[in-house]
Coordinates of C-alpha atoms (C1' of nucleotides) in Angstrom, one line a residue:
Chain A
M138 CA 74.7 101.3 151.2
Y139 CA 77.6 99.0 150.7
R140 CA 81.1 101.2 151.5
S141 CA 80.8 104.5 152.8
H142 CA 84.8 104.4 153.1
Y143 CA 87.4 103.2 150.9
S144 CA 90.8 101.5 153.1
K145 CA 93.1 104.5 152.7
D146 CA 90.3 107.3 153.2
V147 CA 89.9 106.8 156.5
T148 CA 91.1 109.0 159.0
K149 CA 91.4 109.7 162.8
K150 CA 88.2 111.8 161.8
D151 CA 86.8 108.5 161.5
Y152 CA 87.8 106.5 164.9
N153 CA 85.4 105.5 167.3
K154 CA 82.8 105.7 164.5
S155 CA 80.8 103.2 162.5
I156 CA 81.7 103.0 159.1
T157 CA 80.9 100.4 156.0
V158 CA 84.0 99.5 154.0
A159 CA 83.5 96.7 150.9
G160 CA 86.2 94.5 149.3
W161 CA 87.7 91.0 148.5
I162 CA 88.8 89.1 151.3
E163 CA 92.2 88.7 150.8
D164 CA 93.0 86.5 153.8
I165 CA 91.7 85.1 156.9
R166 CA 93.7 84.6 160.0
N167 CA 92.1 82.4 162.1
I168 CA 93.9 82.3 165.6
G169 CA 91.3 80.7 168.0
S170 CA 89.3 83.2 169.6
I171 CA 90.2 86.0 167.4
A172 CA 90.5 86.3 164.0
F173 CA 91.5 89.0 161.8
V174 CA 90.6 89.6 157.9
I175 CA 92.1 91.4 155.3
L176 CA 90.1 93.2 153.5
R177 CA 91.2 94.4 150.0
D178 CA 89.7 97.3 147.7
R179 CA 90.9 99.5 145.0
K180 CA 92.6 102.1 147.1
G181 CA 94.5 99.1 150.0
T182 CA 93.4 96.5 152.4
L183 CA 92.3 97.3 156.2
Q184 CA 92.0 94.7 158.5
L185 CA 88.7 93.7 160.7
T186 CA 89.2 92.0 163.4
V187 CA 86.4 89.4 165.2
L188 CA 86.3 88.0 168.7
K189 CA 84.7 84.8 169.1
K190 CA 83.6 85.5 172.5
K191 CA 81.7 88.8 171.6
N192 CA 79.8 87.5 168.5
P193 CA 80.1 83.9 168.1
G194 CA 77.8 83.8 164.9
L195 CA 79.5 86.1 163.4
F196 CA 83.1 85.2 163.8
E197 CA 81.8 82.0 162.2
K198 CA 80.4 83.6 159.3
L199 CA 83.3 85.5 158.3
T200 CA 85.9 82.9 159.6
S201 CA 84.1 80.4 157.0
L202 CA 84.4 82.4 154.0
S203 CA 87.0 81.5 151.3
R204 CA 89.6 84.0 150.1
E205 CA 88.3 86.3 147.6
S206 CA 84.7 86.3 148.6
V207 CA 83.4 89.8 148.4
I208 CA 81.7 91.4 151.6
S209 CA 80.4 94.3 152.7
V210 CA 81.1 95.1 156.7
K211 CA 79.4 97.7 158.8
G212 CA 81.4 98.2 161.9
V213 CA 83.2 100.8 164.3
C214 CA 86.6 101.9 163.7
K215 CA 89.5 101.7 166.0
E216 CA 92.8 103.0 166.7
N217 CA 94.9 100.6 167.0
E218 CA 99.3 100.7 167.1
K219 CA 99.5 97.0 166.7
V220 CA 97.9 97.5 163.2
R221 CA 99.4 98.9 160.2
N222 CA 97.1 100.7 158.8
G223 CA 96.4 102.6 162.7
Y224 CA 93.2 101.3 162.6
E225 CA 90.9 97.9 162.6
I226 CA 87.6 97.2 162.5
L227 CA 85.3 95.5 164.6
P228 CA 82.5 94.3 162.4
E229 CA 78.7 94.6 163.9
G230 CA 77.2 93.1 160.6
V231 CA 78.2 91.6 157.5
K232 CA 76.5 91.2 154.0
V233 CA 78.1 88.3 151.7
L234 CA 78.1 89.8 148.3
S235 CA 79.7 87.0 146.4
I236 CA 81.5 83.6 147.5
A237 CA 84.7 82.5 145.8
K238 CA 85.1 79.2 144.5
T239 CA 87.9 77.4 145.6
P240 CA 90.6 77.0 145.2
L241 CA 91.6 79.9 143.1
P242 CA 93.0 79.6 139.9
L243 CA 95.5 82.3 140.4
G244 CA 96.4 83.2 144.1
V245 CA 96.1 87.2 144.4
V246 CA 99.0 87.2 147.6
D247 CA 100.2 84.1 146.9
K248 CA 104.0 83.0 147.3
V249 CA 104.4 81.3 144.2
E250 CA 104.3 83.4 141.5
A251 CA 102.0 82.2 138.3
D252 CA 103.4 81.8 135.0
F253 CA 102.0 84.9 132.6
D254 CA 100.1 82.8 130.4
T255 CA 98.4 81.3 133.6
R256 CA 98.0 84.9 134.8
L257 CA 96.3 86.1 131.4
D258 CA 94.1 82.9 131.4
N259 CA 92.9 84.5 134.6
R260 CA 93.2 88.3 134.2
F261 CA 90.6 89.5 136.0
I262 CA 92.0 88.0 138.9
D263 CA 95.6 89.0 138.0
L264 CA 94.8 92.5 137.6
R265 CA 93.2 92.8 141.5
K266 CA 97.2 92.6 142.2
Q267 CA 98.7 95.7 143.6
K268 CA 101.4 96.0 141.1
N269 CA 98.8 95.9 138.2
Q270 CA 96.4 98.1 139.3
A271 CA 99.5 100.4 139.6
I272 CA 100.4 100.1 136.4
F273 CA 96.9 100.5 135.1
T274 CA 96.2 103.8 137.4
I275 CA 100.1 105.1 135.9
R276 CA 98.7 104.5 132.2
N277 CA 95.4 106.2 133.1
A278 CA 97.4 109.3 134.6
V279 CA 99.7 109.5 131.5
I280 CA 96.5 109.4 128.9
A281 CA 95.3 112.1 131.2
A282 CA 98.3 114.2 130.6
V283 CA 97.7 113.6 126.8
H284 CA 94.5 115.0 126.6
E285 CA 95.3 117.9 128.9
Y286 CA 98.8 118.6 127.2
L287 CA 97.4 118.6 123.8
R288 CA 94.3 120.2 124.4
S289 CA 96.2 123.1 126.4
Q290 CA 97.8 123.6 122.7
S291 CA 94.7 123.7 120.6
F292 CA 94.5 120.1 119.6
I293 CA 91.5 118.7 119.4
E294 CA 90.8 115.0 119.6
V295 CA 88.9 112.9 116.8
H296 CA 87.9 109.5 116.1
T297 CA 88.7 107.9 113.0
P298 CA 87.2 104.8 111.5
K299 CA 88.6 101.5 112.2
I300 CA 86.9 99.6 110.0
I301 CA 88.3 100.7 106.5
A302 CA 87.9 99.7 102.8
S303 CA 92.2 99.4 101.8
S304 CA 95.1 98.9 103.5
S305 CA 96.3 101.9 105.2
E306 CA 99.6 102.4 104.2
G307 CA 101.0 98.8 102.6
G308 CA 103.9 97.5 104.4
T309 CA 102.4 95.8 107.0
D310 CA 100.0 93.2 106.9
V311 CA 96.3 93.7 107.6
F312 CA 93.5 91.7 109.1
K313 CA 90.9 91.2 106.5
L314 CA 87.0 91.1 107.7
K315 CA 83.6 90.8 106.3
Y316 CA 81.8 94.2 105.8
F317 CA 78.3 92.8 104.4
E318 CA 78.8 92.2 100.6
K319 CA 82.3 93.8 100.3
E320 CA 85.5 92.9 102.2
A321 CA 87.3 95.2 104.5
F322 CA 90.3 95.7 107.0
L323 CA 90.7 96.7 110.3
A324 CA 92.8 99.8 110.3
Q325 CA 96.4 99.4 111.0
S326 CA 97.0 103.1 111.9
P327 CA 94.7 106.4 111.4
Q328 CA 96.9 107.5 108.9
L329 CA 95.0 108.4 106.0
Y330 CA 92.0 109.9 107.8
K331 CA 94.0 111.7 109.8
Q332 CA 96.1 113.8 107.1
S333 CA 92.5 113.8 105.1
L334 CA 91.8 116.2 108.2
M335 CA 94.0 118.3 107.5
A336 CA 92.5 119.5 104.5
S337 CA 89.4 120.2 106.3
G338 CA 90.8 122.9 108.4
L339 CA 90.6 121.3 112.3
D340 CA 94.4 122.1 111.6
R341 CA 95.7 120.1 114.8
V342 CA 93.7 116.9 115.6
Y343 CA 95.2 114.0 117.6
E344 CA 93.6 110.4 118.7
I345 CA 94.1 107.7 121.0
A346 CA 93.9 105.3 118.0
W347 CA 93.9 101.4 118.2
Y348 CA 96.2 99.7 115.8
F349 CA 95.6 96.3 114.2
R350 CA 98.4 94.6 113.0
A351 CA 98.2 91.3 111.6
E352 CA 102.0 90.4 111.5
E353 CA 102.7 87.3 112.8
H354 CA 105.3 88.4 115.0
N355 CA 105.9 86.7 118.5
T356 CA 107.9 89.2 120.4
R357 CA 108.2 90.9 124.4
R358 CA 107.7 94.4 122.9
H359 CA 104.5 93.4 120.0
L360 CA 100.9 93.4 120.2
N361 CA 98.4 92.6 117.7
E362 CA 96.2 95.0 119.0
S363 CA 97.9 98.0 120.3
T364 CA 96.7 101.7 121.4
A365 CA 98.9 104.7 120.0
V366 CA 98.6 108.5 120.5
D367 CA 98.0 109.8 116.6
L368 CA 98.9 113.2 115.6
E369 CA 98.9 115.5 112.7
M370 CA 99.0 119.6 112.5
A371 CA 99.2 121.6 109.3
F372 CA 100.5 124.7 108.4
I373 CA 104.2 123.6 109.6
N374 CA 107.5 124.6 108.2
D375 CA 108.9 121.5 108.6
E376 CA 109.3 118.4 111.1
E377 CA 111.4 120.1 113.8
E378 CA 107.7 121.8 114.8
V379 CA 106.3 118.2 114.9
M380 CA 109.5 117.1 117.0
N381 CA 108.5 120.2 119.3
V382 CA 105.3 119.1 119.8
L383 CA 106.2 115.6 120.7
E384 CA 108.9 115.8 123.2
N385 CA 106.9 118.6 125.0
L386 CA 103.8 115.8 124.7
V387 CA 106.1 113.2 126.4
Y388 CA 107.7 115.3 128.9
N389 CA 104.6 116.1 130.3
M390 CA 103.4 112.2 130.3
W391 CA 106.5 111.6 131.6
K392 CA 106.0 114.3 134.7
R393 CA 102.8 113.0 135.1
A394 CA 103.5 109.4 136.2
S395 CA 106.2 110.8 138.3
E396 CA 103.6 112.3 140.8
R397 CA 102.2 108.7 141.3
K398 CA 104.2 108.3 143.8
N399 CA 101.8 105.6 145.7
E400 CA 102.0 103.4 142.4
L401 CA 105.8 104.3 142.1
K402 CA 106.6 103.1 145.1
I403 CA 104.2 99.7 144.8
L404 CA 106.3 99.3 141.2
D405 CA 109.6 100.0 143.1
K406 CA 110.4 102.7 140.4
E407 CA 112.0 106.0 140.5
I408 CA 111.3 107.9 137.8
S409 CA 113.3 111.4 136.8
V410 CA 111.7 113.9 134.3
P411 CA 113.6 114.1 131.3
E412 CA 115.2 117.2 130.4
L413 CA 113.9 119.4 127.1
P414 CA 114.8 119.6 124.2
F415 CA 115.6 116.2 123.4
A416 CA 119.0 114.8 121.6
R417 CA 118.9 115.0 118.1
I418 CA 121.0 113.3 116.2
V419 CA 120.7 112.9 112.5
Y420 CA 120.8 109.3 110.8
D421 CA 124.3 109.0 109.1
E422 CA 125.7 109.9 112.0
A423 CA 123.7 107.8 113.8
V424 CA 124.9 104.7 111.6
N425 CA 128.5 106.4 111.9
K426 CA 128.6 105.8 115.6
L427 CA 126.8 102.4 115.3
Q428 CA 129.5 101.5 112.8
D429 CA 132.4 102.8 115.2
R430 CA 131.2 100.1 117.8
N431 CA 131.5 97.4 115.1
S432 CA 127.7 97.3 114.0
S433 CA 127.3 95.7 111.0
I434 CA 124.6 98.4 109.7
E435 CA 125.1 99.9 106.1
W436 CA 123.5 103.1 105.0
G437 CA 120.0 103.1 104.1
Q438 CA 119.3 100.2 106.5
D439 CA 116.7 100.6 109.1
L440 CA 118.2 100.2 113.0
G441 CA 117.8 96.5 113.9
T442 CA 117.1 95.5 117.4
D443 CA 120.9 95.1 118.5
D444 CA 121.6 98.7 116.8
E445 CA 118.7 100.0 118.4
R446 CA 120.1 99.0 121.8
L447 CA 123.6 99.8 121.2
L448 CA 122.8 103.6 120.1
G449 CA 120.6 103.8 123.4
D450 CA 123.8 102.8 125.1
I451 CA 125.6 105.3 123.3
M452 CA 123.4 107.9 123.6
K453 CA 123.2 107.1 127.3
E454 CA 126.7 107.4 127.9
K455 CA 126.0 110.9 126.7
G456 CA 123.8 111.4 129.5
T457 CA 120.2 111.4 127.3
E458 CA 117.6 108.3 127.2
F459 CA 115.7 110.3 124.8
Y460 CA 117.2 111.2 121.3
F461 CA 115.2 111.9 118.1
I462 CA 116.9 110.3 114.9
T463 CA 116.5 112.4 112.4
K464 CA 116.6 112.8 108.4
Y465 CA 116.1 109.2 107.7
P466 CA 117.0 107.9 104.3
L467 CA 113.9 108.2 101.6
E468 CA 113.5 104.4 101.4
S469 CA 113.3 103.3 104.7
K470 CA 110.0 105.7 105.1
P471 CA 107.0 105.5 104.1
F472 CA 105.5 106.9 100.8
Y473 CA 104.1 109.6 102.6
T474 CA 107.1 111.0 103.4
M475 CA 108.6 114.5 102.7
S476 CA 111.6 113.8 101.3
E477 CA 114.5 116.3 101.4
G478 CA 117.0 116.2 98.8
E479 CA 117.3 112.9 96.5
K480 CA 118.2 110.4 99.6
Y481 CA 116.8 111.7 102.6
S482 CA 113.5 112.3 104.3
R483 CA 111.9 114.7 106.3
G484 CA 111.3 111.6 108.7
F485 CA 112.6 110.9 112.5
D486 CA 112.0 108.5 115.0
L487 CA 111.8 108.9 119.1
A488 CA 113.7 106.3 120.5
C489 CA 114.0 105.9 124.6
K490 CA 116.3 103.7 126.4
G491 CA 117.4 102.3 122.9
V492 CA 113.8 101.1 121.9
E493 CA 111.8 103.3 119.3
I494 CA 108.8 104.7 120.9
A495 CA 107.2 107.2 118.2
S496 CA 107.9 108.1 114.3
G497 CA 107.0 110.8 112.9
S498 CA 107.4 113.2 109.7
Q499 CA 106.6 116.1 107.5
R500 CA 104.2 115.0 105.3
I501 CA 103.7 114.9 101.2
H502 CA 101.2 117.4 100.3
D503 CA 101.8 118.0 96.7
V504 CA 99.5 115.4 94.9
K505 CA 102.0 114.8 92.1
L506 CA 104.7 114.2 94.5
L507 CA 102.7 111.6 96.5
E508 CA 101.8 109.6 93.5
E509 CA 105.1 109.3 92.2
R510 CA 106.3 108.5 95.7
M511 CA 103.3 105.7 95.8
K512 CA 104.3 104.2 92.6
A513 CA 108.0 104.4 93.8
C514 CA 107.3 102.2 96.8
N515 CA 104.8 99.7 94.5
L516 CA 101.5 100.9 95.4
N517 CA 98.8 101.8 93.5
P518 CA 97.4 105.3 93.9
K519 CA 93.8 103.8 92.2
D520 CA 93.7 102.2 95.5
F521 CA 93.9 105.5 97.7
E522 CA 91.6 107.6 95.7
F523 CA 89.3 109.2 98.7
Y524 CA 92.8 109.9 99.9
L525 CA 94.4 111.3 97.1
K526 CA 91.1 113.4 96.5
A527 CA 92.3 115.5 100.1
F528 CA 94.9 116.9 98.3
K529 CA 93.7 118.3 95.3
Y530 CA 91.7 120.6 96.6
G531 CA 93.5 122.7 98.7
M532 CA 96.2 120.6 101.3
P533 CA 98.4 122.7 103.4
P534 CA 101.6 121.4 104.1
H535 CA 101.7 119.3 107.5
G536 CA 103.4 116.4 109.5
G537 CA 102.2 114.4 112.7
F538 CA 103.6 111.3 114.5
G539 CA 101.9 107.8 115.9
F540 CA 103.6 106.8 119.4
G541 CA 103.0 103.9 120.6
I542 CA 101.2 103.7 124.4
E543 CA 102.6 100.2 125.7
R544 CA 105.9 100.6 124.8
F545 CA 105.9 104.0 126.6
L546 CA 104.7 102.8 129.7
M547 CA 107.1 99.5 128.9
K548 CA 110.4 102.2 128.8
L549 CA 108.2 104.5 131.6
L550 CA 108.3 101.5 134.3
D551 CA 110.7 99.5 132.5
I552 CA 108.6 96.8 131.9
K553 CA 110.0 93.7 130.5
N554 CA 106.6 92.3 128.7
I555 CA 104.3 94.7 126.5
R556 CA 101.4 92.4 127.4
E557 CA 102.0 93.7 131.4
C558 CA 100.8 96.7 129.8
I559 CA 97.2 96.3 128.1
L560 CA 94.8 94.7 130.1
F561 CA 93.8 92.2 127.7
P562 CA 96.5 91.4 125.3
R563 CA 96.2 90.2 121.6
D564 CA 99.2 88.6 120.1
R565 CA 99.8 85.6 117.8
T566 CA 98.1 83.1 119.7
R567 CA 95.8 84.8 122.2
L568 CA 92.3 85.7 121.3
T569 CA 90.7 85.6 125.1
P570 CA 90.2 86.8 127.2
Chain B
rG195 C1' 107.9 83.8 108.1
rC196 C1' 112.7 81.3 110.5
rC197 C1' 115.9 79.8 115.0
rC198 C1' 116.1 78.1 120.0
rU199 C1' 113.3 75.8 124.1
rG200 C1' 109.5 74.2 127.4
rG201 C1' 104.6 71.3 128.7
rU202 C1' 104.5 66.6 136.5
rA203 C1' 98.4 68.2 141.8
rG204 C1' 94.5 74.6 141.8
rU205 C1' 99.5 77.3 141.3
rG206 C1' 104.8 77.3 141.3
rU207 C1' 108.6 73.3 141.1
rA208 C1' 111.7 68.3 141.8
rG209 C1' 112.4 64.4 138.6
rU210 C1' 117.9 61.7 132.8
rG211 C1' 114.5 54.2 131.3
rG212 C1' 113.1 50.2 136.7
rU213 C1' 114.7 52.2 143.9
rC214 C1' 108.1 56.8 141.4
rU215 C1' 103.2 53.9 145.7
rA216 C1' 106.5 60.8 141.8
rU217 C1' 109.7 65.8 146.0
rC218 C1' 109.0 70.5 148.3
rA219 C1' 106.4 74.9 148.7
rU220 C1' 102.1 77.0 148.1
rG221 C1' 97.2 75.9 147.6
rC222 C1' 92.7 73.3 149.6
rG223 C1' 89.8 70.6 153.8
rA224 C1' 90.0 69.2 159.3
rG225 C1' 92.0 70.3 164.0
rC226 C1' 94.9 73.3 168.2
rC227 C1' 95.7 78.3 169.5
rU228 C1' 93.1 85.6 172.0
rG229 C1' 97.0 90.0 168.4
rU230 C1' 97.9 88.0 163.8
rC231 C1' 100.3 90.9 159.6
rG232 C1' 104.5 85.4 154.1
rA233 C1' 100.9 84.1 161.4
rG234 C1' 102.1 79.1 163.7
rC235 C1' 101.6 73.7 164.6
rU236 C1' 99.1 68.6 163.6
rC237 C1' 96.4 65.4 160.0
rG238 C1' 94.8 64.6 155.4
rC239 C1' 93.9 65.9 149.6
rG240 C1' 95.7 66.9 145.2
rA241 C1' 99.3 65.9 138.9
rC242 C1' 103.1 63.1 134.7
rU243 C1' 99.2 67.8 127.9
rC244 C1' 97.3 64.3 124.1
rG245 C1' 97.8 60.1 120.0
rG246 C1' 101.1 57.0 118.3
rA247 C1' 106.3 54.2 118.2
rU248 C1' 111.0 51.6 120.9
rU249 C1' 111.0 48.3 125.2
rC250 C1' 110.4 42.9 129.6
rA251 C1' 110.0 48.2 131.6
rA252 C1' 108.3 55.1 129.6
rA253 C1' 107.0 61.3 133.8
rU254 C1' 111.8 59.8 131.4
rU255 C1' 114.0 57.8 124.5
rC256 C1' 112.1 58.7 119.3
rC257 C1' 108.0 60.8 116.0
rG258 C1' 103.4 63.6 114.9
rG259 C1' 99.3 66.9 117.1
rC260 C1' 97.7 71.0 120.4
rC261 C1' 99.1 74.6 123.8
rG262 C1' 103.3 77.8 126.0
rG263 C1' 108.3 80.3 127.2
rG264 C1' 112.8 83.1 124.7
rG265 C1' 115.1 85.4 119.9
rC266 C1' 115.2 87.0 114.9
rG267 C1' 112.6 90.2 111.2
rC268 C1' 109.4 93.9 110.6
rC269 C1' 107.1 97.7 113.4
rA270 C1' 104.6 101.3 117.6

RNA sequence: GCCCUGGUAGUGUAGUGGUCUAUCAUGCGAGCCUGUCGAGCUCGCGACUCGGAUUCAAAUUCCGGCCGGGGCGCCA
């Protein structure tokens, strides 16, 4: 056995007993006749204290190891007020499981901070840092909240193909790949498939989906491979029903994150749970407000980065960090978006702190209208035959949204670079690790 | 795709044509030290992104490649 206890799981009951701990050597402080070895595991750190006089061989063995080597140590757990954990371990036996090469390409607890590029090149070490462990623990918690909430609302989790024959929606660039003798693409989103499922009777579906986008953007808020909560629901009256699911989902994710006190403390963050329902602002009103603040936005345009930020400020003055922008102009939304009158659509975005984190709509379920909209958007209905077929044999009214997980984490934890929110980011130039 | 900007020891940096045998910190190695927890002290190790050009002289100026960082467009 390599481990009987994690560092944080040791309690007073374990004092004066022999326990086994395992992990990475974070630091060795050799004072001469006594040495302190800081051992790190997933839950924190603990201190091993060795006396030279008591066990010269063990002292030599431990203090000559390199930082970040992996060991398992059996020893007596002693209460000691001088130690931060309140206890220390007096080793009796050490198993060296792996010796780390020196020098490290990246220090885990060094005083000099490395560039993000260097960190990503050595991500396996970078992820040993407490802050990064905290980010991904919270990521896990919010994804758990997604499953918990959506399943409680009768949604079922689905998985749609990522290798597809035609581009999902047009608009964005897609990655091409060889599929035996054919050409195929990586899915930019599950849009067409989750809509097809609305004709299957499954009614309410969601997917933690991969998005692959070949756009050559190079910003702190874009990835070429990202994840999203993609959802679709049938028999809706209007997009308001979809927005209602979305705001409750976000609320539950935010709430679950706020319960991760330890991780939030490590990240030096306080999270206050937003109030429901979120504010709604129609697109026209948003444009008016922006124009009042000297934005050059014109009706019909999508909000630029500055506009999004400015609207975020305006809404914050009103005391809200979450808000839906509704009734977008039809021309600025994808072909499958349900129209409302001539100019408007039933499409919406959800913004948080001045950044769009989700967008959705009621969809068109009438096949004729759908084909018309495709043509209006310069798409060829022939390229979407499998999709259109699903609308011809009984398709209920439906709607849904896509909701970026990394974007959400960025806003939740006020992280500046989206790459911090995914284990191994893929961007314009990075393909490894 | 467009615009701006950078590349110096393992890591992060100083350096604006000669005084660079290249600064400092951290790291690594050796030594001293019985309560460290950003341990301390002594000694040592270790670098100018690549190719070309200008010049008596280039880390420093110019051109190109490669690799980063930031902003915009677009989006999640």
